[in-house]
Short mmCIF file of C-alpha atoms and ligand atoms in Angstrom, two decimals:
data_model
loop_
_atom_site.label_atom_id
_atom_site.label_comp_id
_atom_site.label_asym_id
_atom_site.label_seq_id
_atom_site.Cartn_x
_atom_site.Cartn_y
_atom_site.Cartn_z
CA MET O 1 16.88 8.28 -11.18
CA GLU O 2 13.21 8.78 -11.39
CA LEU O 3 10.77 11.65 -11.36
CA VAL O 4 8.74 12.10 -8.18
CA ASN O 5 5.35 13.73 -8.05
CA THR O 6 4.78 16.11 -5.18
CA LYS O 7 1.46 16.05 -3.39
CA ASP O 8 -0.33 18.86 -1.59
CA GLY O 9 0.10 18.63 2.14
CA PHE O 10 3.16 16.38 1.97
CA ASN O 11 6.87 17.07 2.29
CA PHE O 12 9.88 14.87 1.76
CA LYS O 13 11.91 13.88 4.77
CA ILE O 14 15.49 12.63 4.61
CA LEU O 15 16.13 9.79 7.02
CA LYS O 16 19.38 7.98 7.70
CA ASP O 17 19.47 5.96 4.51
CA LYS O 18 16.31 6.86 2.63
CA THR O 19 13.91 9.65 1.85
CA LEU O 20 10.20 9.25 2.46
CA ALA O 21 7.16 11.48 2.30
CA VAL O 22 5.54 12.84 5.44
CA ALA O 23 2.30 14.72 5.89
CA ALA O 24 2.93 18.34 6.82
CA GLY O 25 2.84 18.79 10.58
CA VAL O 26 2.67 15.06 11.33
CA ASP O 27 5.74 13.37 12.76
CA GLY O 28 6.46 9.67 12.71
CA VAL O 29 4.10 8.60 9.94
CA PHE O 30 5.76 7.90 6.63
CA TYR O 31 4.50 7.50 3.10
CA CYS O 32 5.95 6.19 -0.12
CA PRO O 33 7.27 9.17 -2.12
CA PHE O 34 6.06 7.57 -5.35
CA CYS O 35 2.50 6.44 -4.62
CA TYR O 36 1.87 7.98 -1.17
CA SER O 37 0.78 4.71 0.41
CA GLN O 38 1.53 4.60 4.11
CA THR O 39 4.71 2.75 4.94
CA SER O 40 7.25 2.39 7.72
CA GLU O 41 10.71 3.86 8.00
CA THR O 42 12.06 0.35 8.51
CA GLU O 43 10.92 -0.79 5.05
CA ALA O 44 13.35 -0.68 2.13
CA LYS O 45 10.68 -0.61 -0.53
CA CYS O 46 7.01 0.11 -0.94
CA ALA O 47 4.65 -2.81 -0.38
CA SER O 48 2.06 -1.11 -2.56
CA CYS O 49 3.92 -0.04 -5.72
CA GLY O 50 7.01 -2.20 -5.23
CA LYS O 51 9.54 0.59 -5.77
CA ASN O 52 12.67 0.89 -3.69
CA PHE O 53 12.75 3.98 -1.54
CA PRO O 54 15.28 6.53 -2.77
CA GLU O 55 18.30 7.67 -0.81
CA LEU O 56 17.66 11.23 -1.83
CA ILE O 57 15.01 13.36 -3.46
CA TYR O 58 16.16 16.68 -4.78
CA TYR O 59 14.69 19.59 -6.67
CA HIS O 60 15.79 20.18 -10.23
CA GLY O 61 15.10 23.84 -10.88
CA ASP O 62 15.81 23.88 -14.61
CA ASP O 63 12.62 22.05 -15.41
CA ASP O 64 10.81 22.32 -12.06
CA THR O 65 10.91 18.62 -11.26
CA TRP O 66 11.77 16.50 -8.24
CA ILE O 67 14.19 13.65 -8.83
CA ALA O 68 14.70 10.51 -6.76
CA SER O 69 18.15 8.96 -6.78
CA GLY O 70 19.64 5.90 -5.19
CA ASN O 71 16.53 3.77 -5.61
CA GLU O 72 17.76 1.65 -8.50
CA SER O 73 17.32 -2.02 -7.81
CA ASN O 74 20.42 -4.18 -7.92
ZN1 ZN H 1 4.71 3.18 -3.35
#
């Protein structure tokens, strides 16, 4: 599990087996949820920061953070 930074103008989008960032109002263009480099939904990890894309990103209300899970490398 890893903390994720939100970015103005971006939302998280859950795909079949991963969660990526998308720009609000723009469909079909995906970004790494960690570094916000543009990526493709067919990639398993970010070519820019090298992190695996998480299965899920969820909001943790107790301390107002977003958590990525399922991105641990084997
Ligand atoms: Zn990245």
